[in-house]
mmCIF file of C-alpha atoms and ligand atoms in Angstrom:
data_model
loop_
_atom_site.group_PDB
_atom_site.id
_atom_site.type_symbol
_atom_site.label_atom_id
_atom_site.label_comp_id
_atom_site.label_asym_id
_atom_site.label_seq_id
_atom_site.Cartn_x
_atom_site.Cartn_y
_atom_site.Cartn_z
ATOM 1 C CA MET A 1 -21.142 -24.665 -4.473
ATOM 2 C CA PRO A 2 -18.711 -22.201 -3.557
ATOM 3 C CA ASP A 3 -15.990 -23.347 -1.180
ATOM 4 C CA ARG A 4 -16.040 -21.569 2.268
ATOM 5 C CA ARG A 5 -12.452 -20.119 2.595
ATOM 6 C CA GLU A 6 -11.095 -17.432 4.628
ATOM 7 C CA VAL A 7 -11.531 -13.837 3.619
ATOM 8 C CA VAL A 8 -8.818 -11.762 2.912
ATOM 9 C CA VAL A 9 -9.509 -7.814 2.474
ATOM 10 C CA SER A 10 -7.029 -5.167 1.844
ATOM 11 C CA GLY A 11 -6.719 -1.791 0.232
ATOM 12 C CA MET A 12 -4.149 0.699 -0.728
ATOM 13 C CA ARG A 13 -4.903 4.491 -1.055
ATOM 14 C CA PRO A 14 -4.102 5.597 -4.524
ATOM 15 C CA THR A 15 -0.996 7.519 -4.449
ATOM 16 C CA GLY A 16 -0.123 6.872 -7.547
ATOM 17 C CA ARG A 17 2.734 4.965 -9.426
ATOM 18 C CA LEU A 18 3.792 1.879 -7.252
ATOM 19 C CA HIS A 19 7.578 0.882 -6.618
ATOM 20 C CA ILE A 20 9.176 -2.402 -6.228
ATOM 21 C CA GLY A 21 9.164 -1.397 -2.377
ATOM 22 C CA ASN A 22 5.358 -1.556 -2.679
ATOM 23 C CA HIS A 23 5.804 -4.752 -4.901
ATOM 24 C CA TRP A 24 7.915 -6.766 -2.239
ATOM 25 C CA GLY A 25 6.342 -5.011 0.703
ATOM 26 C CA ALA A 26 2.555 -5.792 -0.005
ATOM 27 C CA LEU A 27 1.620 -6.654 -3.519
ATOM 28 C CA ARG A 28 3.591 -9.918 -3.923
ATOM 29 C CA ASN A 29 2.068 -11.002 -0.811
ATOM 30 C CA TRP A 30 -1.404 -10.115 -2.159
ATOM 31 C CA VAL A 31 -0.784 -11.946 -5.269
ATOM 32 C CA SER A 32 0.275 -15.277 -3.159
ATOM 33 C CA LEU A 33 -2.896 -14.898 -1.370
ATOM 34 C CA MET A 34 -5.130 -15.427 -4.180
ATOM 35 C CA ASP A 35 -4.587 -18.993 -4.055
ATOM 36 C CA ARG A 36 -5.512 -19.534 -0.451
ATOM 37 C CA TYR A 37 -8.285 -17.168 0.391
ATOM 38 C CA ASP A 38 -11.122 -15.222 -0.781
ATOM 39 C CA CYS A 39 -9.742 -12.031 -1.784
ATOM 40 C CA TYR A 40 -11.072 -8.384 -1.659
ATOM 41 C CA PHE A 41 -8.303 -5.837 -2.960
ATOM 42 C CA PHE A 42 -9.838 -2.270 -3.301
ATOM 43 C CA VAL A 43 -8.144 1.114 -4.297
ATOM 44 C CA ALA A 44 -9.281 3.258 -1.004
ATOM 45 C CA ASP A 45 -9.938 6.616 -2.849
ATOM 46 C CA TRP A 46 -12.235 7.737 -0.306
ATOM 47 C CA HIS A 47 -9.317 7.321 2.540
ATOM 48 C CA MET A 48 -7.176 9.311 0.069
ATOM 49 C CA LEU A 49 -9.462 12.198 0.537
ATOM 50 C CA THR A 50 -8.875 12.082 4.316
ATOM 51 C CA THR A 51 -5.608 14.189 3.841
ATOM 52 C CA GLY A 52 -5.861 14.732 0.244
ATOM 53 C CA TYR A 53 -9.216 16.300 -0.180
ATOM 54 C CA ALA A 54 -8.036 19.665 -1.310
ATOM 55 C CA ASP A 55 -6.212 18.236 -4.409
ATOM 56 C CA THR A 56 -8.323 15.883 -6.159
ATOM 57 C CA ALA A 57 -7.023 16.643 -9.615
ATOM 58 C CA ALA A 58 -5.211 13.490 -10.143
ATOM 59 C CA LEU A 59 -6.993 11.240 -8.046
ATOM 60 C CA ARG A 60 -9.179 9.442 -10.908
ATOM 61 C CA ALA A 61 -6.001 8.921 -12.847
ATOM 62 C CA ASN A 62 -4.187 7.840 -9.786
ATOM 63 C CA VAL A 63 -6.761 5.146 -9.161
ATOM 64 C CA ARG A 64 -6.212 3.980 -12.703
ATOM 65 C CA GLU A 65 -2.656 3.981 -12.813
ATOM 66 C CA MET A 66 -2.575 1.918 -9.185
ATOM 67 C CA VAL A 67 -4.858 -0.536 -10.580
ATOM 68 C CA LEU A 68 -2.445 -0.979 -13.766
ATOM 69 C CA ASP A 69 0.180 -1.592 -11.387
ATOM 70 C CA TRP A 70 -1.433 -4.310 -9.389
ATOM 71 C CA LEU A 71 -2.273 -6.062 -12.646
ATOM 72 C CA ALA A 72 1.169 -5.717 -13.777
ATOM 73 C CA ALA A 73 2.437 -7.244 -10.444
ATOM 74 C CA GLY A 74 0.340 -10.079 -10.954
ATOM 75 C CA LEU A 75 -3.163 -9.485 -9.294
ATOM 76 C CA ASP A 76 -5.699 -11.491 -11.335
ATOM 77 C CA PRO A 77 -9.223 -10.247 -11.516
ATOM 78 C CA ALA A 78 -10.312 -13.726 -12.396
ATOM 79 C CA ARG A 79 -9.132 -14.811 -9.079
ATOM 80 C CA SER A 80 -9.852 -11.923 -6.585
ATOM 81 C CA VAL A 81 -12.227 -9.050 -6.550
ATOM 82 C CA ILE A 82 -10.690 -5.888 -7.494
ATOM 83 C CA PHE A 83 -12.479 -2.865 -6.954
ATOM 84 C CA ARG A 84 -12.796 1.136 -6.049
ATOM 85 C CA GLN A 85 -13.975 2.035 -2.824
ATOM 86 C CA SER A 86 -16.099 4.762 -3.967
ATOM 87 C CA ASP A 87 -17.954 2.293 -6.469
ATOM 88 C CA VAL A 88 -19.569 0.630 -3.500
ATOM 89 C CA PRO A 89 -21.520 2.975 -1.437
ATOM 90 C CA GLU A 90 -22.179 0.352 0.991
ATOM 91 C CA HIS A 91 -18.808 1.061 2.625
ATOM 92 C CA ALA A 92 -20.173 4.660 3.620
ATOM 93 C CA GLU A 93 -23.343 3.208 5.128
ATOM 94 C CA LEU A 94 -21.688 0.826 7.255
ATOM 95 C CA ALA A 95 -19.122 3.534 8.386
ATOM 96 C CA VAL A 96 -21.799 5.784 9.470
ATOM 97 C CA LEU A 97 -23.481 2.848 11.233
ATOM 98 C CA LEU A 98 -20.168 1.972 13.283
ATOM 99 C CA GLY A 99 -19.602 5.744 14.041
ATOM 100 C CA MET A 100 -22.288 5.388 16.260
ATOM 101 C CA VAL A 101 -20.623 2.794 18.555
ATOM 102 C CA THR A 102 -17.256 4.285 18.197
ATOM 103 C CA PRO A 103 -15.999 6.397 21.241
ATOM 104 C CA LEU A 104 -14.521 9.545 20.150
ATOM 105 C CA SER A 105 -11.515 8.820 22.653
ATOM 106 C CA TRP A 106 -10.581 5.562 20.672
ATOM 107 C CA LEU A 107 -10.016 7.930 17.659
ATOM 108 C CA GLU A 108 -8.383 10.551 19.422
ATOM 109 C CA ASN A 109 -5.779 8.109 20.679
ATOM 110 C CA ASN A 110 -4.920 6.638 17.443
ATOM 111 C CA PRO A 111 -1.184 7.071 16.801
ATOM 112 C CA THR A 112 -1.723 7.926 13.449
ATOM 113 C CA TRP A 113 -4.051 10.640 14.173
ATOM 114 C CA LYS A 114 -1.605 12.116 16.943
ATOM 115 C CA GLU A 115 1.475 11.844 14.538
ATOM 116 C CA GLN A 116 -0.096 13.428 11.737
ATOM 117 C CA LEU A 117 -1.134 16.223 13.874
ATOM 118 C CA GLN A 118 2.382 16.488 15.117
ATOM 119 C CA GLU A 119 3.842 16.198 11.567
ATOM 120 C CA LEU A 120 1.397 18.869 10.653
ATOM 121 C CA SER A 121 2.447 21.379 13.212
ATOM 122 C CA LYS A 122 6.014 20.702 12.124
ATOM 123 C CA THR A 123 5.209 21.400 8.395
ATOM 124 C CA LYS A 124 3.424 24.768 9.266
ATOM 125 C CA LEU A 125 6.246 25.968 11.558
ATOM 126 C CA SER A 126 8.918 24.928 9.145
ATOM 127 C CA LYS A 127 7.036 26.939 6.546
ATOM 128 C CA ALA A 128 6.959 29.849 8.583
ATOM 129 C CA ALA A 129 10.672 29.556 9.408
ATOM 130 C CA ASP A 130 11.462 29.400 5.894
ATOM 131 C CA GLY A 131 10.654 32.953 5.721
ATOM 132 C CA GLU A 132 7.446 32.558 3.639
ATOM 133 C CA ASP A 133 4.988 35.174 3.446
ATOM 134 C CA HIS A 134 3.359 34.763 6.587
ATOM 135 C CA LYS A 135 -0.377 35.277 4.986
ATOM 136 C CA ALA A 136 0.384 32.859 2.193
ATOM 137 C CA ALA A 137 1.671 30.209 4.533
ATOM 138 C CA GLU A 138 -1.423 30.593 6.426
ATOM 139 C CA GLY A 139 -3.797 30.302 3.445
ATOM 140 C CA GLU A 140 -2.104 27.349 2.343
ATOM 141 C CA ALA A 141 -2.086 25.671 5.576
ATOM 142 C CA ALA A 142 -6.047 26.491 5.942
ATOM 143 C CA SER A 143 -6.553 25.309 2.287
ATOM 144 C CA ARG A 144 -4.182 22.459 2.107
ATOM 145 C CA TYR A 145 -2.827 21.130 5.458
ATOM 146 C CA GLU A 146 -6.004 21.677 7.663
ATOM 147 C CA ILE A 147 -6.380 17.886 8.568
ATOM 148 C CA ARG A 148 -8.335 18.274 11.791
ATOM 149 C CA THR A 149 -11.264 17.052 9.976
ATOM 150 C CA PHE A 150 -14.166 14.721 10.750
ATOM 151 C CA GLY A 151 -13.307 12.560 8.020
ATOM 152 C CA PHE A 152 -9.607 12.145 8.950
ATOM 153 C CA LEU A 153 -10.339 11.724 12.549
ATOM 154 C CA GLY A 154 -12.904 9.006 11.233
ATOM 155 C CA TYR A 155 -10.337 7.151 9.163
ATOM 156 C CA PRO A 156 -10.080 4.011 11.224
ATOM 157 C CA VAL A 157 -14.184 3.718 11.050
ATOM 158 C CA LEU A 158 -14.256 3.860 7.389
ATOM 159 C CA GLN A 159 -11.328 1.201 7.343
ATOM 160 C CA ALA A 160 -13.206 -1.003 9.897
ATOM 161 C CA ALA A 161 -15.938 -0.619 7.529
ATOM 162 C CA ASP A 162 -14.150 -1.695 4.672
ATOM 163 C CA ILE A 163 -13.003 -4.903 6.288
ATOM 164 C CA LEU A 164 -16.178 -5.745 8.213
ATOM 165 C CA LEU A 165 -18.512 -5.471 5.547
ATOM 166 C CA TYR A 166 -16.873 -8.550 3.726
ATOM 167 C CA ARG A 167 -16.505 -10.566 6.974
ATOM 168 C CA GLY A 168 -12.869 -10.352 6.389
ATOM 169 C CA SER A 169 -10.954 -12.550 8.882
ATOM 170 C CA ARG A 170 -7.524 -11.731 7.618
ATOM 171 C CA VAL A 171 -6.139 -8.430 6.706
ATOM 172 C CA PRO A 172 -2.436 -8.421 5.227
ATOM 173 C CA VAL A 173 -1.248 -5.003 6.391
ATOM 174 C CA GLY A 174 2.156 -3.398 7.432
ATOM 175 C CA GLN A 175 3.392 -2.973 11.007
ATOM 176 C CA ASP A 176 2.189 0.508 10.682
ATOM 177 C CA GLN A 177 -1.491 -0.173 10.221
ATOM 178 C CA LEU A 178 -1.552 -2.285 13.435
ATOM 179 C CA PRO A 179 -3.214 0.201 15.413
ATOM 180 C CA HIS A 180 -5.841 0.841 12.690
ATOM 181 C CA LEU A 181 -6.679 -2.835 12.680
ATOM 182 C CA GLU A 182 -7.060 -3.201 16.310
ATOM 183 C CA LEU A 183 -9.519 -0.506 16.125
ATOM 184 C CA SER A 184 -11.533 -2.343 13.549
ATOM 185 C CA ARG A 185 -11.590 -5.315 15.985
ATOM 186 C CA GLU A 186 -12.454 -3.150 18.821
ATOM 187 C CA ILE A 187 -15.318 -1.569 16.864
ATOM 188 C CA ALA A 188 -16.535 -4.972 15.678
ATOM 189 C CA ARG A 189 -16.494 -6.121 19.339
ATOM 190 C CA LYS A 190 -18.514 -3.207 20.502
ATOM 191 C CA PHE A 191 -20.972 -3.766 17.922
ATOM 192 C CA ASN A 192 -21.517 -7.252 18.764
ATOM 193 C CA HIS A 193 -21.647 -6.539 22.096
ATOM 194 C CA VAL A 194 -24.438 -4.035 21.755
ATOM 195 C CA TYR A 195 -26.509 -5.723 18.672
ATOM 196 C CA GLY A 196 -25.521 -9.353 19.074
ATOM 197 C CA PRO A 197 -23.054 -11.421 17.031
ATOM 198 C CA VAL A 198 -22.690 -10.066 13.526
ATOM 199 C CA LEU A 199 -19.456 -8.816 12.555
ATOM 200 C CA VAL A 200 -16.309 -10.951 12.450
ATOM 201 C CA GLU A 201 -13.015 -10.018 14.329
ATOM 202 C CA PRO A 202 -10.335 -9.494 11.836
ATOM 203 C CA GLN A 203 -6.858 -10.634 12.308
ATOM 204 C CA PRO A 204 -3.669 -9.232 10.975
ATOM 205 C CA LEU A 205 -1.781 -11.220 8.434
ATOM 206 C CA LEU A 206 1.944 -10.433 8.919
ATOM 207 C CA THR A 207 4.335 -11.641 6.500
ATOM 208 C CA GLN A 208 8.226 -11.155 6.556
ATOM 209 C CA THR A 209 8.960 -8.828 3.999
ATOM 210 C CA PRO A 210 12.597 -7.965 2.646
ATOM 211 C CA LYS A 211 13.998 -4.437 3.082
ATOM 212 C CA VAL A 212 13.974 -2.702 -0.293
ATOM 213 C CA PRO A 213 16.563 0.501 -0.384
ATOM 214 C CA GLY A 214 16.037 3.061 -2.752
ATOM 215 C CA THR A 215 18.489 4.198 -5.448
ATOM 216 C CA ASP A 216 20.297 6.624 -2.958
ATOM 217 C CA GLY A 217 20.735 3.566 -0.327
ATOM 218 C CA ARG A 218 17.682 5.121 1.843
ATOM 219 C CA LYS A 219 14.432 3.283 2.205
ATOM 220 C CA MET A 220 12.770 3.414 -0.798
ATOM 221 C CA SER A 221 10.130 6.057 -0.536
ATOM 222 C CA LYS A 222 8.158 8.412 -3.307
ATOM 223 C CA SER A 223 8.815 11.219 -0.968
ATOM 224 C CA TYR A 224 12.671 10.733 -1.241
ATOM 225 C CA GLY A 225 12.394 10.524 -5.090
ATOM 226 C CA ASN A 226 14.473 7.380 -4.817
ATOM 227 C CA THR A 227 12.034 4.551 -6.373
ATOM 228 C CA VAL A 228 12.428 2.175 -8.709
ATOM 229 C CA ASP A 229 8.855 1.998 -10.211
ATOM 230 C CA ILE A 230 6.896 -1.103 -11.108
ATOM 231 C CA TYR A 231 6.539 0.317 -14.539
ATOM 232 C CA GLU A 232 10.240 1.340 -15.456
ATOM 233 C CA THR A 233 11.241 0.787 -19.336
ATOM 234 C CA ALA A 234 14.333 -0.597 -20.297
ATOM 235 C CA ASP A 235 15.865 2.923 -20.503
ATOM 236 C CA THR A 236 14.590 4.358 -17.396
ATOM 237 C CA LEU A 237 15.730 1.353 -15.475
ATOM 238 C CA LYS A 238 18.921 1.434 -17.058
ATOM 239 C CA ALA A 239 19.388 4.977 -15.895
ATOM 240 C CA LYS A 240 18.374 4.199 -12.530
ATOM 241 C CA VAL A 241 20.435 1.298 -12.068
ATOM 242 C CA MET A 242 23.681 2.670 -13.525
ATOM 243 C CA SER A 243 23.417 5.619 -11.078
ATOM 244 C CA MET A 244 22.657 3.744 -8.014
ATOM 245 C CA TYR A 245 24.220 3.962 -4.516
ATOM 246 C CA THR A 246 26.862 1.306 -3.908
ATOM 247 C CA ASP A 247 30.065 1.480 -1.664
ATOM 248 C CA PRO A 248 31.641 5.076 -1.402
ATOM 249 C CA THR A 249 34.843 3.341 -0.075
ATOM 250 C CA LYS A 250 35.198 1.164 -3.411
ATOM 251 C CA ILE A 251 36.955 3.732 -5.601
ATOM 252 C CA ARG A 252 38.655 1.261 -8.262
ATOM 253 C CA LYS A 253 36.714 -1.450 -9.606
ATOM 254 C CA ASP A 254 39.246 -3.835 -7.928
ATOM 255 C CA ASP A 255 39.138 -2.488 -4.454
ATOM 256 C CA PRO A 256 37.599 -4.451 -2.060
ATOM 257 C CA GLY A 257 33.625 -3.513 -1.358
ATOM 258 C CA HIS A 258 31.230 -3.529 1.344
ATOM 259 C CA PRO A 259 28.192 -4.893 -0.094
ATOM 260 C CA GLU A 260 26.321 -5.488 3.167
ATOM 261 C CA PRO A 261 25.416 -2.763 5.563
ATOM 262 C CA CYS A 262 28.266 -2.207 7.921
ATOM 263 C CA PRO A 263 30.583 0.599 9.332
ATOM 264 C CA GLU A 264 32.242 1.236 6.697
ATOM 265 C CA ASN A 265 29.118 1.268 4.384
ATOM 266 C CA PRO A 266 26.485 1.800 6.790
ATOM 267 C CA PRO A 267 23.385 1.663 4.127
ATOM 268 C CA GLY A 268 24.637 -1.169 2.389
ATOM 269 C CA CYS A 269 24.852 -1.422 -1.578
ATOM 270 C CA SER A 270 21.509 -0.754 -3.101
ATOM 271 C CA VAL A 271 22.546 -3.100 -6.151
ATOM 272 C CA TYR A 272 23.528 -5.905 -4.009
ATOM 273 C CA ALA A 273 20.222 -5.627 -1.923
ATOM 274 C CA LEU A 274 18.472 -5.887 -5.251
ATOM 275 C CA HIS A 275 20.720 -8.810 -6.536
ATOM 276 C CA LYS A 276 19.381 -10.706 -3.304
ATOM 277 C CA LEU A 277 16.104 -10.183 -4.639
ATOM 278 C CA TYR A 278 16.466 -10.800 -8.326
ATOM 279 C CA THR A 279 19.254 -12.907 -9.060
ATOM 280 C CA THR A 280 20.012 -16.578 -8.407
ATOM 281 C CA GLY A 281 23.418 -16.907 -7.087
ATOM 282 C CA TRP A 282 23.618 -13.488 -5.408
ATOM 283 C CA GLU A 283 25.884 -14.982 -2.722
ATOM 284 C CA LYS A 284 28.744 -15.261 -5.195
ATOM 285 C CA ILE A 285 28.306 -11.559 -6.166
ATOM 286 C CA GLY A 286 28.924 -10.731 -2.304
ATOM 287 C CA GLU A 287 32.138 -12.671 -2.382
ATOM 288 C CA ASP A 288 33.316 -11.500 -5.492
ATOM 289 C CA CYS A 289 33.004 -8.003 -4.447
ATOM 290 C CA ARG A 290 34.459 -8.249 -1.004
ATOM 291 C CA ALA A 291 37.564 -9.848 -2.592
ATOM 292 C CA GLY A 292 37.782 -6.884 -5.119
ATOM 293 C CA ARG A 293 37.109 -9.247 -8.204
ATOM 294 C CA LEU A 294 33.997 -7.374 -9.370
ATOM 295 C CA GLY A 295 33.706 -3.730 -10.117
ATOM 296 C CA CYS A 296 30.488 -1.939 -9.639
ATOM 297 C CA VAL A 297 29.759 -1.081 -13.480
ATOM 298 C CA ALA A 298 29.868 -5.048 -14.200
ATOM 299 C CA ASP A 299 27.860 -5.670 -11.243
ATOM 300 C CA LYS A 300 25.254 -3.185 -12.059
ATOM 301 C CA LYS A 301 25.026 -4.415 -15.905
ATOM 302 C CA HIS A 302 24.639 -8.013 -13.975
ATOM 303 C CA LEU A 303 21.890 -6.644 -12.216
ATOM 304 C CA LEU A 304 20.292 -5.070 -15.034
ATOM 305 C CA GLU A 305 20.159 -8.703 -16.829
ATOM 306 C CA SER A 306 18.520 -10.118 -13.993
ATOM 307 C CA LEU A 307 15.533 -7.108 -13.756
ATOM 308 C CA ASP A 308 15.224 -7.694 -17.496
ATOM 309 C CA GLY A 309 12.826 -10.733 -17.301
ATOM 310 C CA PRO A 310 10.548 -9.587 -14.036
ATOM 311 C CA PHE A 311 10.276 -5.965 -15.705
ATOM 312 C CA SER A 312 9.469 -7.250 -18.951
ATOM 313 C CA ALA A 313 6.556 -9.292 -17.686
ATOM 314 C CA PHE A 314 5.414 -6.210 -15.562
ATOM 315 C CA ARG A 315 5.197 -4.049 -18.851
ATOM 316 C CA LYS A 316 3.690 -6.888 -20.861
ATOM 317 C CA ALA A 317 1.000 -7.249 -18.407
ATOM 318 C CA ARG A 318 0.369 -3.569 -17.780
ATOM 319 C CA GLU A 319 0.554 -2.683 -21.537
ATOM 320 C CA SER A 320 -1.964 -5.040 -22.712
ATOM 321 C CA TYR A 321 -4.370 -3.630 -20.149
ATOM 322 C CA ALA A 322 -3.183 0.026 -20.702
ATOM 323 C CA ALA A 323 -3.858 -0.080 -24.262
ATOM 324 C CA ARG A 324 -7.370 -1.134 -23.612
ATOM 325 C CA PRO A 325 -8.515 1.601 -20.881
ATOM 326 C CA GLU A 326 -12.068 0.270 -21.320
ATOM 327 C CA LYS A 327 -10.947 -2.962 -20.043
ATOM 328 C CA VAL A 328 -9.902 -1.338 -16.777
ATOM 329 C CA ASP A 329 -13.366 0.291 -16.521
ATOM 330 C CA GLU A 330 -14.906 -3.113 -17.074
ATOM 331 C CA LEU A 331 -12.734 -5.234 -14.430
ATOM 332 C CA LEU A 332 -13.403 -2.040 -11.982
ATOM 333 C CA ALA A 333 -17.293 -2.512 -12.627
ATOM 334 C CA GLU A 334 -17.075 -6.376 -12.410
ATOM 335 C CA GLY A 335 -15.185 -6.125 -9.226
ATOM 336 C CA ALA A 336 -17.725 -3.576 -7.654
ATOM 337 C CA ARG A 337 -20.679 -5.848 -8.402
ATOM 338 C CA LYS A 338 -19.251 -8.776 -6.801
ATOM 339 C CA ALA A 339 -18.195 -6.714 -3.757
ATOM 340 C CA SER A 340 -21.543 -5.035 -3.579
ATOM 341 C CA ALA A 341 -23.154 -8.316 -3.568
ATOM 342 C CA ALA A 342 -21.138 -9.330 -0.523
ATOM 343 C CA ALA A 343 -21.380 -6.017 1.248
ATOM 344 C CA ARG A 344 -25.444 -5.888 0.843
ATOM 345 C CA SER A 345 -25.668 -9.135 2.726
ATOM 346 C CA THR A 346 -23.492 -8.272 5.478
ATOM 347 C CA LEU A 347 -25.345 -4.683 5.589
ATOM 348 C CA ASP A 348 -28.581 -6.532 5.782
ATOM 349 C CA GLN A 349 -27.809 -8.195 8.644
ATOM 350 C CA VAL A 350 -26.259 -5.337 10.093
ATOM 351 C CA ARG A 351 -29.621 -3.430 9.774
ATOM 352 C CA ARG A 352 -31.751 -6.154 11.145
ATOM 353 C CA ALA A 353 -29.371 -6.445 14.109
ATOM 354 C CA MET A 354 -29.757 -2.620 14.776
ATOM 355 C CA ARG A 355 -33.704 -2.788 14.326
ATOM 356 C CA LEU A 356 -33.715 -0.500 11.222
ATOM 357 C CA ARG A 357 -35.437 -3.234 9.366
HETATM 358 N N1 LIG B 1 -4.997 2.213 5.743
HETATM 359 C C1 LIG B 1 -4.612 1.644 4.708
HETATM 360 C C2 LIG B 1 -3.163 2.299 4.271
HETATM 361 O O1 LIG B 1 -3.027 3.150 4.428
HETATM 362 C C3 LIG B 1 -5.483 1.546 3.228
HETATM 363 C C4 LIG B 1 -6.665 0.979 3.711
HETATM 364 C C5 LIG B 1 -7.971 1.297 3.832
HETATM 365 C C6 LIG B 1 -6.903 -0.564 4.304
HETATM 366 N N2 LIG B 1 -8.845 0.547 4.203
HETATM 367 C C7 LIG B 1 -8.289 -0.572 4.390
HETATM 368 C C8 LIG B 1 -5.899 -1.468 4.525
HETATM 369 C C9 LIG B 1 -8.688 -2.140 4.996
HETATM 370 C C10 LIG B 1 -6.363 -2.769 4.615
HETATM 371 C C11 LIG B 1 -7.688 -3.072 5.047
HETATM 372 O O2 LIG B 1 -2.275 1.394 3.842
#
C-alpha cells in the first residue's frame, strides 16, 4: 500500500555543470525533501529550447552532466523519480490542452516574458553599438536571439503541465519563479472552473537559502565565470580557492580584515562566506581575521581542508555513475517509466473531464 504523501515536483533547465550556488540554492533542499514527500525531479530540456532552440549541439550532453551533478549532490533515484521531460510526452499533451484555457494576456503579462524581451532589445542594441557589422548582427539576432516565439510565450503553460501532471501540491522554487507558479495555479483554477475539479493547485515551497558568493565576490553565476562547480577536482578547487576574493584592505597577513560585508569591504570575503557553509567553528575564523591574527593564505588552506570531505563525496558519487554511462540511461528510463504511469492517470482524467474520451 503506497503511503499518501504530498507530491513535490521541480525541474531545472539543463544549463550544464552545476555549481555550489545551485547546490545551496536548490539541490540541497531537493535532497532533504525526499524524506518527506513523493518527489518528481526532472530535467526540463523542452524548457531549454524555449530560449535555446537555435543551439542544441550540447543539449543531450548537458542533460547527462546535470543528472550526474544531481547524483553527486545526493539525489537518490531509489527515493525519488528522476527523469527527463522529453522522455515523458504526456507533458506535451497536457500543455496543449491547458493552452486552450489560458488567455494570451496572462502570458503576455508574465514578468519573465517582459524582462526577456527587454534584455533582448538591449543585447541587440549593444551589439549594434559595438560597431559590429549590421547585417551580421541582424542575422545573428534572427537565428539566435529571436525569442518572441510561440514556445517561449508558452513557457508557463508547459511548466503548469509539468506540475499538474503529477498532482504536485508543493513546488520548491526560488523567488524568481513565483510568477510562473502563480500562473500554474491560475491555469489549474481555470481548468477546474470549466471542466470540474480535476487538477491540484500547487503551492510554492520557499526555503531560506544562504547567499553563495562567487570567487570574485559577486553573486555566483555562470555568466560571471566565477563559479565553484560541484565537480571540481582537488587541483581545480585549490586554484579557485587560492585566488578567491578576500578583503582588498588587508594587505599584510597581520592587518585586521573585514570578513563580513561592510563599508570597507562591501561584498565581504568570499572565503569567509564559504567557511560559514563548510567549516565548523567558523565564528572563530572571523574573530581571528578581524584581530589580524589570521592571514588570507592560511585561511584559504583551512577552507580547502573543509571542502575536501564534501567535494570528495561529490566526486565519488559522480564518478561511480560517470564510469558507467549506461547507468544514467537506465536511471532515466526507469524514472520516465514511473513518471509516465503517474502522468497517464492524470491525463486520463483530464481527457474525460474535457469529454475527449
Ligand atoms: N522554470 C524553471 C526554472 O527555470 C524550471 C522548471 C520547468 C520548473 N518546469 C518546472 C520548476 C516545474 C518547477 C516546476 O528554474
